[in-house]
Amino acid sequence: MIFRHLSYLLLMVFLSASAGQAAYFTDGRDREAIPELRERVAGDPSGASDLDRAILRAANRVGWVQWNKCRHGGNGVLVRIDGRDAVLTSAHQVFNARGRGDLINCQGQGAAVARFYPNASYIDLGRTFRNRALEARFSVGLRAELDASGANKSGFFGVADDFLVMFLETDISDDTAPDGQIRGAVPFADLVTGHGFDGLILGFDPRFDKAHGGQAMSYQSCLFSVLTPLRLDHTCDATKGSSSSLLAVFQEGELRLRALNTAVRLPVGTTARPDALPTNWNIGTPIEVMLRHWHFRGLTVD
């Protein structure tokens, strides 16, 4: 069932299409830089928690998607779909909600081809970018069959349809990442639901970059609520440009994909302490809608 309530859509603003939107919560939780965590763990391995190590493993599986012909990019999560490496990103990075033929960031088939930078978490303009430049520039080709792929939806979409699968032209999940670990792919989470359970966001956010003097992938612990299979609400800090960030839960020693970061609700420039109900929380597209669609199409996930 596709979520179509107009009153809800008027409250929701897609991140890539809404200049100036900001939803940072004054709840005592702040984003932190992945490069700083990586340096901290390397300097004191015995002091690293299991969650610290899981964050760094996940950072090797979250990268940057760049549509070169479209002069646009966004976060992307490396997953395994139908036995192939694929990057999961937000459909609104390319299309607006009025239909698949209405491109907001691309022209024609430019939307079907992109580059994926899996080592983007090693970029940190404020500190170590120069030393990591060659590693960070490594990229692989991506292709989305936008017209006929069973992995993607078509037609009008809202939050529950805001996902786009782009298959890699060459698998990289078995490759070695710059930190020496096998890269792997982000697994899909067990479907924890309810109000106010622990979650985490991981990806690029422009407001964090600006505040810290340079671009760096960041992460933050926050709260999730899943009260309907069509939407995940969360208190993770997010601004325009953080679309498609990984929204994960910590299960069995690893971070697993629970949703993609999709939208904010708060007015322009607003910060607020999240209240007991997720009325003013940010929004993610949960994996329930993706898994159901792929199962219907006969596709499997790892």
XYZ file of C-alpha atoms in Angstrom, residues 67-260:
194
model
C 25.528 11.607 -11.213
C 28.243 13.281 -13.278
C 25.968 14.281 -16.149
C 23.498 15.735 -13.687
C 25.894 17.669 -11.454
C 24.284 16.118 -8.424
C 25.208 13.614 -5.744
C 24.068 12.048 -2.501
C 24.680 9.363 0.098
C 24.456 5.707 -0.919
C 24.426 2.433 1.036
C 26.159 -0.681 -0.327
C 23.839 -3.712 -0.080
C 23.389 -7.107 -1.732
C 20.239 -7.587 -3.821
C 19.546 -10.641 -5.961
C 23.128 -11.853 -5.535
C 24.663 -8.586 -6.779
C 26.294 -5.567 -5.177
C 23.963 -2.601 -5.344
C 23.803 0.914 -3.951
C 20.586 1.970 -2.282
C 19.781 5.682 -2.429
C 16.725 7.958 -2.365
C 14.576 8.206 -5.480
C 14.033 11.905 -4.822
C 17.726 12.457 -5.511
C 16.716 12.178 -9.163
C 12.930 12.461 -9.408
C 10.247 14.574 -7.809
C 7.063 13.131 -6.354
C 4.944 13.822 -9.425
C 6.288 10.899 -11.427
C 9.274 8.978 -12.713
C 9.362 10.984 -15.929
C 9.779 14.295 -14.119
C 13.491 14.633 -13.448
C 14.577 17.301 -10.989
C 18.334 16.785 -11.034
C 19.031 14.940 -14.283
C 18.179 14.973 -17.958
C 17.274 11.869 -19.930
C 19.427 8.807 -19.389
C 21.926 10.745 -17.310
C 19.940 9.559 -14.313
C 20.636 5.927 -15.161
C 24.434 6.121 -14.870
C 26.448 7.279 -11.864
C 29.700 6.752 -9.990
C 29.909 5.372 -6.454
C 32.736 6.393 -4.111
C 32.891 3.649 -1.442
C 35.840 5.201 0.417
C 34.185 8.557 0.963
C 34.307 8.128 4.750
C 38.068 8.723 4.560
C 37.584 12.267 3.263
C 38.090 14.979 5.855
C 38.969 18.369 4.394
C 39.719 19.785 7.812
C 42.331 17.177 8.727
C 43.400 14.250 6.554
C 41.972 14.750 3.064
C 45.339 15.309 1.402
C 46.701 12.045 2.766
C 43.577 10.107 1.781
C 42.883 11.721 -1.602
C 43.813 8.740 -3.791
C 41.857 6.306 -1.624
C 38.816 8.544 -1.529
C 38.770 9.027 -5.316
C 38.453 5.315 -6.044
C 35.070 4.841 -7.695
C 33.010 2.220 -9.474
C 30.316 2.451 -12.101
C 26.620 2.236 -11.275
C 23.622 1.678 -13.460
C 19.890 1.809 -12.707
C 17.379 0.326 -15.099
C 14.947 3.136 -14.439
C 12.225 2.080 -16.848
C 11.915 -1.652 -16.297
C 13.944 -2.772 -13.282
C 11.977 -4.890 -10.846
C 14.155 -3.485 -8.061
C 12.658 0.014 -8.444
C 9.133 1.351 -8.267
C 7.575 3.553 -10.916
C 4.973 6.273 -11.040
C 3.985 8.630 -8.219
C 5.885 8.052 -5.010
C 5.801 9.236 -1.430
C 7.911 8.300 1.594
C 7.107 4.614 1.232
C 8.407 4.511 -2.340
C 11.403 6.801 -1.979
C 14.181 4.349 -2.778
C 16.305 3.719 -5.839
C 18.492 0.656 -6.488
C 21.603 1.122 -8.628
C 23.540 -2.053 -9.405
C 27.328 -1.890 -9.478
C 28.988 -2.831 -12.736
C 31.704 -4.569 -10.677
C 31.162 -6.123 -7.236
C 33.309 -4.589 -4.487
C 31.953 -6.189 -1.295
C 34.773 -8.753 -1.302
C 37.454 -6.086 -1.778
C 39.759 -4.821 0.965
C 38.898 -1.355 2.283
C 41.647 1.193 3.100
C 41.671 0.108 6.763
C 42.552 -3.458 5.755
C 39.131 -4.996 6.424
C 37.031 -6.836 3.868
C 34.456 -4.246 2.879
C 31.294 -6.341 2.950
C 27.805 -4.923 2.488
C 25.271 -3.512 4.954
C 22.873 -6.304 6.015
C 19.155 -5.720 6.417
C 17.891 -5.434 9.983
C 15.446 -7.585 11.883
C 12.202 -5.622 11.935
C 12.178 -4.023 15.371
C 9.145 -1.742 15.717
C 7.599 0.495 18.357
C 8.298 3.938 19.786
C 11.626 5.327 20.934
C 14.123 2.508 20.342
C 17.855 3.104 19.799
C 19.165 3.836 16.323
C 22.044 5.530 14.544
C 22.569 7.692 11.447
C 25.687 7.512 9.287
C 26.423 9.653 6.230
C 27.338 13.132 5.012
C 25.469 16.146 6.363
C 26.329 19.679 5.098
C 25.530 21.407 8.372
C 28.035 19.199 10.184
C 30.635 19.891 7.488
C 30.175 23.651 7.806
C 30.404 23.580 11.585
C 33.619 21.530 11.544
C 35.532 23.365 8.830
C 35.423 20.703 6.163
C 33.660 17.722 4.697
C 33.553 14.564 6.798
C 31.187 11.626 7.044
C 29.526 11.708 10.451
C 27.413 9.530 12.732
C 25.082 10.014 15.685
C 23.061 7.894 18.079
C 19.376 8.824 18.160
C 15.868 7.423 18.617
C 13.671 5.614 16.086
C 9.933 5.038 16.021
C 8.184 2.687 13.613
C 4.452 2.825 14.258
C 3.478 2.087 10.649
C 5.356 0.011 8.039
C 5.201 3.008 5.676
C 7.452 5.395 7.627
C 10.249 5.541 10.188
C 10.464 8.621 12.433
C 13.813 9.536 13.977
C 15.583 12.161 16.087
C 18.843 12.023 14.147
C 20.114 15.461 13.093
C 19.580 16.064 9.379
C 19.717 18.889 6.853
C 19.409 19.242 3.100
C 22.115 17.018 1.603
C 21.870 14.203 4.154
C 19.297 12.278 2.127
C 19.965 8.540 1.808
C 22.109 8.428 4.943
C 22.096 5.024 6.605
C 19.583 4.716 9.449
C 20.752 1.627 11.298
C 20.140 -0.488 14.372
C 22.857 -2.362 16.264
C 22.076 -6.079 16.102
C 24.373 -9.050 16.792
C 27.495 -6.892 16.816
C 26.882 -5.010 13.566
C 24.958 -2.074 12.189
C 22.065 -3.184 10.007
C 19.989 -1.127 7.612
C 16.627 -0.132 9.111
C 15.765 2.796 6.811
C 17.110 5.499 4.502
